[in-house]
Amino acid sequence: MRLRRQATMFKDTAVESLTLSIELFNRPSALARDHAVVMMLAHSFEMLLKASIYQHRGSVRDKGDQLSHSLARCLEISLADLGTITSEEKALLTAIKQDRDAATHDTIMMSDDLLWLHMRAGITVFRRLLQDEFDVDLANVLPNRVIPVSAAPPADLHELVEQELETVRSLLAKGKRRTAEAAARLRPLLSLDGSATGRSDRPTDAEVQRAERALRGNAPWQAILPGLATLQIGTAAPGGDAQEVVLKIGKDKGAIPVRRAASGEEAEALAHRGVSPFEEYSVKLSSFGEKLGLSRHEGYALIETLALKGDDRAYFVKRTANGGVIYQGLSARALELGRKALQDPSMDLQTIVQQYQQARSRKKGSRKR
C-alpha cells in the first residue's frame, strides 16, 4: 500500500502519542498520571483516524470548514462512512474522548483498574486499525515491554463499576467533605456510560451532582449508569497478547433500557445526560447545503425531501410563546443523513429541487387566496 504523505505523518504521530501514553501509564510517579494518559491516548486515536480518513479521502476537512476534523467527527466518519470501526469501538473511543475533554477542562480520577481497562481496550482497537488500514503490526513499532501490564487485570466490568462506586459512596459519606474527589471519580464513569448511549460530550457538573444525589439515596448503579450496564469486558481476537481486552455492548440481564428523554422527563431521570441544543444543533439551515457541497437552495430542498424537520435528533427549533422562531438548527446526524442520501444512486438532485420549488409555489398560492 502506498500511503499519502500526510496520512503517513498522521500515522507516525499517532504511534508516538500512544507510546507516550503508555510510558505515562507505566511510570512510577502518579503526578498528573490520569490526566496525561487519557490526553495522549485520545490524541493518538485522533491522529490514527485522521490518517485513515486522509488515506481514503485525501482530506480531513468538510467542505466549508476551516479546521480539520475533531475527534468526534473522525469517529462519525469512520463508523458511518468508511466502516473502519465498529459501534463497540466507537463507544470506547467516545469515552476516551470525553475523558480527554474532562481532563482538559476539569479534574478526573481513576483507579488503576479503570485506567488500565481504558488503556488495554484502547490498544486493542489501535492495534487492529493499524493492521487493517495500514498493514502495520503494532508489535513492530511498539515493543511488548512498553505495553501496560496489570498483575490482576479486571475481568468483570460490572464488578469494577461497583468497586468504583463504593469508593465514591465513601467519599460522599456525611462529614467527609470530599465531594470534589467523588466528582472527579464519577466523571470517567459518566463518560463511559454516555458513550454507550450515543453521547459524545463530557458530563456536566449538573449531571455529576445528579449522580451524587442518586448514590446518596442508595439507588442501584444500573439505574444511575444504565449505559454502563450494557457494556461487558470481552477477549480480543486471536493474535493479541494474554491481557488484550475489548469492550462489548451486550444485553446484560441487569441492564435497564436506555432511550432519549422526552421533554419534561429530564428531572425524573437518575442520571440524565443533557447537552445544549445550541451546541448539538449548531448547523444553520442556510449553511446545510454548503457543508454538503451543494448550493443553499439545494440544501433547503434536501432538508424537505429527507423530512429532517420531523426528526428530533436532526432538527431543533426554539419558538416564542406566539410561535415565532427564535432559533433553529441541524445536528451532525442531519449532515450524515444528507451525505448518505447524496451517495444513493437513485437520488436525483435536480428532481428534488424542482419538487421543492413546486411545493413552495403551491404554498405561496394558497396564502394569496
Coordinates of C-alpha atoms in Angstrom, one line a residue:
M1 CA 0.0 0.0 0.0
R2 CA 1.4 3.4 -1.0
L3 CA 0.5 5.9 1.7
R4 CA -0.2 9.6 1.1
R5 CA 2.5 11.7 2.7
Q6 CA 0.0 13.5 5.1
A7 CA -1.5 10.1 6.1
T8 CA 2.0 8.9 6.9
M9 CA 2.6 11.9 9.1
F10 CA -0.7 11.4 10.9
K11 CA 0.0 7.7 11.4
D12 CA 3.5 8.2 12.8
T13 CA 2.3 10.9 15.2
A14 CA -0.4 8.5 16.4
V15 CA 2.1 5.9 17.3
E16 CA 4.3 8.5 19.1
S17 CA 1.3 9.7 21.1
L18 CA 0.3 6.1 22.0
T19 CA 3.9 5.3 23.1
L20 CA 3.9 8.4 25.3
S21 CA 0.5 7.5 26.8
I22 CA 1.8 4.0 27.7
E23 CA 5.0 5.5 29.2
L24 CA 2.9 7.8 31.3
F25 CA 0.8 4.9 32.5
N26 CA 3.8 2.8 33.4
R27 CA 5.9 5.4 35.2
P28 CA 6.2 5.1 38.9
S29 CA 5.1 8.7 39.7
A30 CA 1.4 9.4 40.0
L31 CA 1.8 13.1 39.2
A32 CA -0.9 14.1 36.7
R33 CA -1.0 10.5 35.5
D34 CA -4.7 10.1 34.9
H35 CA -5.0 13.4 33.0
A36 CA -1.9 12.9 30.9
V37 CA -2.6 9.3 30.0
V38 CA -6.1 10.0 28.6
M39 CA -5.0 13.2 26.8
M40 CA -2.3 11.4 24.9
L41 CA -4.4 8.3 24.3
A42 CA -7.2 10.4 22.8
H43 CA -4.6 12.3 20.7
S44 CA -3.2 9.0 19.4
F45 CA -6.7 8.0 18.1
E46 CA -7.5 11.4 16.6
M47 CA -4.2 11.1 14.6
L48 CA -4.7 7.5 13.6
L49 CA -8.3 8.1 12.4
K50 CA -7.2 11.2 10.5
A51 CA -4.5 9.1 8.9
S52 CA -7.2 6.6 7.7
I53 CA -9.6 9.3 6.6
Y54 CA -6.9 11.1 4.7
Q55 CA -5.8 7.9 3.0
H56 CA -9.4 7.3 1.9
R57 CA -10.5 10.8 1.0
G58 CA -7.4 12.9 0.6
S59 CA -8.8 15.5 3.1
V60 CA -9.6 15.8 6.8
R61 CA -11.9 18.8 6.4
D62 CA -15.5 19.0 5.5
K63 CA -16.3 21.5 2.7
G64 CA -16.9 24.9 4.1
D65 CA -14.9 24.2 7.4
Q66 CA -11.7 26.0 8.1
L67 CA -10.3 23.5 10.6
S68 CA -9.6 19.8 10.4
H69 CA -12.0 17.2 11.8
S70 CA -12.4 16.9 15.5
L71 CA -12.1 13.5 17.2
A72 CA -15.9 13.3 17.4
R73 CA -16.2 14.0 13.6
C74 CA -13.5 11.4 12.9
L75 CA -15.5 8.8 14.8
E76 CA -18.6 9.6 12.9
I77 CA -16.9 9.3 9.5
S78 CA -15.0 6.2 10.5
L79 CA -18.2 4.4 11.6
A80 CA -20.9 5.7 9.3
D81 CA -19.0 6.5 6.1
L82 CA -15.8 4.3 6.0
G83 CA -16.9 1.5 8.2
T84 CA -13.4 1.2 9.7
I85 CA -14.6 1.0 13.3
T86 CA -17.5 -0.8 14.9
S87 CA -20.2 0.6 17.1
E88 CA -18.5 -1.0 20.1
E89 CA -15.1 0.5 19.3
K90 CA -16.8 3.9 18.8
A91 CA -18.3 3.7 22.3
L92 CA -14.9 3.1 23.8
L93 CA -13.2 5.8 21.8
T94 CA -16.0 8.2 22.6
A95 CA -15.5 7.6 26.3
I96 CA -11.8 8.2 25.8
K97 CA -12.6 11.5 24.0
Q98 CA -15.0 12.5 26.9
D99 CA -12.3 11.7 29.4
R100 CA -9.8 13.8 27.4
D101 CA -12.3 16.7 27.4
A102 CA -12.9 16.4 31.2
A103 CA -9.2 16.1 31.9
T104 CA -8.6 19.2 29.8
H105 CA -11.3 21.4 31.3
D106 CA -11.9 19.8 34.8
T107 CA -10.4 17.1 37.0
I108 CA -10.7 13.3 36.8
M109 CA -9.6 10.4 39.0
M110 CA -9.4 6.8 38.0
S111 CA -8.5 3.6 39.9
D112 CA -5.6 1.7 38.3
D113 CA -8.1 -1.0 37.1
L114 CA -10.3 1.5 35.3
L115 CA -7.4 3.4 33.8
W116 CA -5.8 0.1 32.7
L117 CA -9.1 -1.0 31.1
H118 CA -9.2 2.2 29.0
M119 CA -5.6 1.7 28.0
R120 CA -5.8 -2.0 27.1
A121 CA -9.1 -1.8 25.3
G122 CA -7.7 1.3 23.5
I123 CA -4.6 -0.5 22.5
T124 CA -6.7 -3.4 21.1
V125 CA -8.6 -1.0 18.8
F126 CA -5.4 0.8 17.9
R127 CA -3.6 -2.5 17.0
R128 CA -6.5 -3.7 14.8
L129 CA -6.8 -0.3 13.0
L130 CA -3.1 0.0 12.4
Q131 CA -3.1 -3.6 10.9
D132 CA -6.3 -3.3 8.9
E133 CA -5.8 0.2 7.5
F134 CA -2.0 0.3 7.0
D135 CA -0.8 -3.3 7.2
V136 CA 1.4 -2.4 10.1
D137 CA 1.8 -4.7 13.1
L138 CA 1.8 -2.7 16.3
A139 CA 4.4 -5.1 17.8
N140 CA 6.9 -3.9 15.2
V141 CA 6.6 -0.3 16.2
L142 CA 5.8 -0.7 19.8
P143 CA 7.9 -3.2 21.8
N144 CA 5.9 -5.5 24.1
R145 CA 8.0 -4.4 27.0
V146 CA 6.2 -1.0 27.0
I147 CA 2.7 -2.5 26.9
P148 CA 0.8 -1.7 30.2
V149 CA 0.5 -4.9 32.2
S150 CA -1.7 -5.5 35.3
A151 CA -0.9 -8.1 37.9
A152 CA -4.6 -8.8 38.3
P153 CA -6.5 -7.4 35.3
P154 CA -10.2 -6.9 35.8
A155 CA -12.4 -9.5 34.1
D156 CA -15.9 -8.2 35.1
L157 CA -16.8 -4.6 34.2
H158 CA -19.8 -4.6 36.5
E159 CA -17.7 -5.7 39.4
L160 CA -15.2 -3.0 38.6
V161 CA -18.0 -0.4 38.4
E162 CA -19.4 -1.5 41.8
Q163 CA -15.9 -1.1 43.3
E164 CA -15.6 2.4 41.8
L165 CA -19.0 3.5 43.1
E166 CA -18.3 2.1 46.5
T167 CA -15.3 4.3 46.7
V168 CA -17.4 7.3 45.5
R169 CA -20.1 6.5 48.2
S170 CA -17.4 6.5 50.9
L171 CA -16.2 9.9 49.7
L172 CA -19.8 11.2 49.8
A173 CA -20.4 10.0 53.3
K174 CA -21.5 12.6 55.9
G175 CA -18.7 14.5 57.4
K176 CA -16.1 13.5 54.8
R177 CA -16.2 16.8 52.8
R178 CA -14.6 15.1 49.8
T179 CA -17.3 15.8 47.1
A180 CA -14.6 17.2 44.8
E181 CA -12.8 13.8 44.7
A182 CA -16.1 12.0 44.3
A183 CA -17.0 14.1 41.3
A184 CA -13.5 13.5 39.8
R185 CA -14.1 9.8 40.1
L186 CA -17.6 10.0 38.7
R187 CA -16.7 11.8 35.5
P188 CA -14.9 8.9 33.8
L189 CA -17.8 6.6 34.7
L190 CA -20.3 9.0 33.3
S191 CA -18.2 9.4 30.2
L192 CA -18.2 5.7 29.6
D193 CA -21.9 5.5 30.4
G194 CA -22.7 8.3 28.0
S195 CA -20.6 6.8 25.2
A196 CA -22.6 3.6 25.4
T197 CA -25.8 5.6 24.8
G198 CA -24.5 7.8 22.0
R199 CA -23.2 10.8 23.9
S200 CA -20.0 12.5 22.6
D201 CA -19.7 15.4 25.1
R202 CA -18.2 15.3 28.6
P203 CA -20.5 15.1 31.6
T204 CA -21.6 18.4 33.0
D205 CA -21.4 19.5 36.7
A206 CA -25.2 19.2 37.0
E207 CA -25.1 15.6 35.7
V208 CA -22.3 14.7 38.2
Q209 CA -24.4 16.2 41.0
R210 CA -27.4 14.3 39.9
A211 CA -25.4 11.1 40.1
E212 CA -24.1 12.0 43.5
R213 CA -27.6 12.5 44.8
A214 CA -28.7 9.2 43.4
L215 CA -25.7 7.4 45.1
R216 CA -26.6 9.1 48.4
G217 CA -30.1 7.8 48.0
N218 CA -28.7 4.2 47.6
A219 CA -30.2 3.9 44.1
P220 CA -28.9 0.8 42.2
W221 CA -26.0 1.6 40.0
Q222 CA -27.7 0.2 36.9
A223 CA -30.3 2.9 37.3
I224 CA -27.7 5.6 37.7
L225 CA -25.4 4.4 34.9
P226 CA -27.7 2.5 32.5
G227 CA -25.3 2.7 29.6
L228 CA -22.6 1.0 31.6
A229 CA -24.9 -1.9 32.4
T230 CA -24.9 -2.7 28.7
L231 CA -21.1 -3.0 28.5
Q232 CA -19.0 -6.1 29.1
I233 CA -15.3 -7.0 29.0
G234 CA -14.6 -9.5 26.3
T235 CA -11.5 -11.2 25.0
A236 CA -9.7 -9.8 22.0
A237 CA -9.3 -11.6 18.7
P238 CA -6.7 -14.2 18.3
G239 CA -3.2 -12.9 17.8
G240 CA -3.1 -10.5 20.7
D241 CA -1.3 -10.9 23.9
A242 CA -2.8 -12.5 27.0
Q243 CA -4.0 -9.3 28.6
E244 CA -5.6 -7.8 25.5
V245 CA -9.3 -6.9 26.0
V246 CA -12.2 -5.3 24.2
L247 CA -15.4 -3.7 25.5
K248 CA -18.6 -5.2 24.1
I249 CA -22.1 -3.8 24.1
G250 CA -24.3 -6.6 25.2
K251 CA -27.7 -7.1 26.8
D252 CA -27.0 -7.9 30.4
K253 CA -29.9 -9.2 32.4
G254 CA -29.4 -6.4 34.9
A255 CA -29.3 -3.7 32.3
I256 CA -32.0 -1.0 32.3
P257 CA -33.4 0.0 28.8
V258 CA -31.9 3.4 27.7
R259 CA -33.7 5.8 25.5
R260 CA -33.7 9.5 24.7
A261 CA -35.5 11.5 27.4
A262 CA -38.8 13.1 26.2
S263 CA -39.4 16.8 27.0
G264 CA -40.1 17.2 30.7
E265 CA -38.6 13.9 31.7
E266 CA -35.1 15.2 32.5
A267 CA -35.8 15.9 36.1
E268 CA -37.1 12.3 36.7
A269 CA -34.0 10.6 35.3
L270 CA -31.4 9.5 37.8
A271 CA -28.5 10.2 35.6
H272 CA -30.0 12.2 32.6
R273 CA -27.3 13.3 30.3
G274 CA -28.3 16.6 28.6
V275 CA -26.5 18.8 26.0
S276 CA -27.1 22.3 25.0
P277 CA -29.3 22.3 21.8
F278 CA -27.3 25.2 20.5
E279 CA -24.2 23.0 20.5
E280 CA -25.8 19.8 19.3
Y281 CA -27.9 21.6 16.6
S282 CA -25.3 24.1 15.5
V283 CA -25.6 23.8 11.7
K284 CA -27.7 26.7 10.3
L285 CA -30.3 25.7 7.7
S286 CA -28.8 28.2 5.3
S287 CA -25.3 26.6 5.5
F288 CA -26.6 23.0 5.3
G289 CA -26.1 22.9 1.5
E290 CA -22.7 24.4 1.6
K291 CA -21.4 21.8 4.1
L292 CA -22.6 19.1 1.7
G293 CA -21.1 20.7 -1.4
L294 CA -24.4 22.0 -2.6
S295 CA -26.0 25.4 -3.1
R296 CA -28.1 27.0 -0.4
H297 CA -31.3 26.3 -2.4
E298 CA -30.3 22.6 -3.0
G299 CA -29.7 22.3 0.7
Y300 CA -33.1 23.6 1.6
A301 CA -34.6 21.1 -0.9
L302 CA -32.7 18.2 0.6
I303 CA -33.9 19.2 4.1
E304 CA -37.5 19.0 2.9
T305 CA -37.0 15.8 0.9
L306 CA -35.5 14.0 3.9
A307 CA -38.1 15.4 6.2
L308 CA -35.3 16.4 8.6
K309 CA -37.6 18.8 10.4
G310 CA -39.6 15.9 11.6
D311 CA -36.5 14.1 13.1
D312 CA -35.9 15.5 16.6
R313 CA -32.4 14.1 16.5
A314 CA -31.6 16.0 13.4
Y315 CA -33.5 19.3 13.8
F316 CA -34.2 21.6 16.7
V317 CA -36.4 24.7 16.9
K318 CA -37.0 27.1 19.8
R319 CA -40.1 29.3 19.5
T320 CA -41.6 32.2 21.3
A321 CA -44.9 31.9 23.1
N322 CA -46.7 33.1 19.9
G323 CA -45.0 30.5 17.8
G324 CA -42.3 32.7 16.2
V325 CA -38.9 31.1 15.6
I326 CA -36.1 32.2 17.9
Y327 CA -33.6 29.6 16.8
Q328 CA -33.5 26.6 14.5
G329 CA -30.6 24.3 13.6
L330 CA -29.5 21.0 12.4
S331 CA -27.2 18.4 14.0
A332 CA -24.4 16.2 12.8
R333 CA -27.0 13.5 12.3
A334 CA -28.7 15.7 9.7
L335 CA -25.4 16.0 7.8
E336 CA -24.8 12.3 7.9
L337 CA -28.3 11.6 6.6
G338 CA -27.7 14.2 3.9
R339 CA -24.4 12.6 2.8
K340 CA -25.9 9.1 2.7
A341 CA -28.8 10.4 0.6
L342 CA -26.4 12.1 -1.9
Q343 CA -24.5 8.8 -2.2
D344 CA -27.7 6.9 -3.2
P345 CA -27.6 6.4 -7.0
S346 CA -31.4 6.8 -7.0
M347 CA -31.2 10.3 -5.6
D348 CA -31.9 12.8 -8.4
L349 CA -30.9 16.2 -7.0
Q350 CA -32.4 18.1 -9.9
T351 CA -35.8 16.4 -9.4
I352 CA -36.0 17.1 -5.7
V353 CA -35.1 20.8 -6.3
Q354 CA -38.0 21.0 -8.8
Q355 CA -40.3 19.4 -6.3
Y356 CA -39.2 21.7 -3.6
Q357 CA -39.8 24.8 -5.8
Q358 CA -43.3 23.5 -6.8
A359 CA -44.2 22.9 -3.2
R360 CA -43.1 26.4 -2.3
S361 CA -45.1 27.8 -5.2
R362 CA -48.2 26.0 -4.1
K363 CA -47.8 27.2 -0.6
K364 CA -47.4 30.8 -1.7
G365 CA -50.5 30.4 -3.9
S366 CA -52.6 29.2 -1.0
R367 CA -51.6 32.1 1.1
K368 CA -52.7 34.6 -1.6
R369 CA -56.2 33.1 -1.6

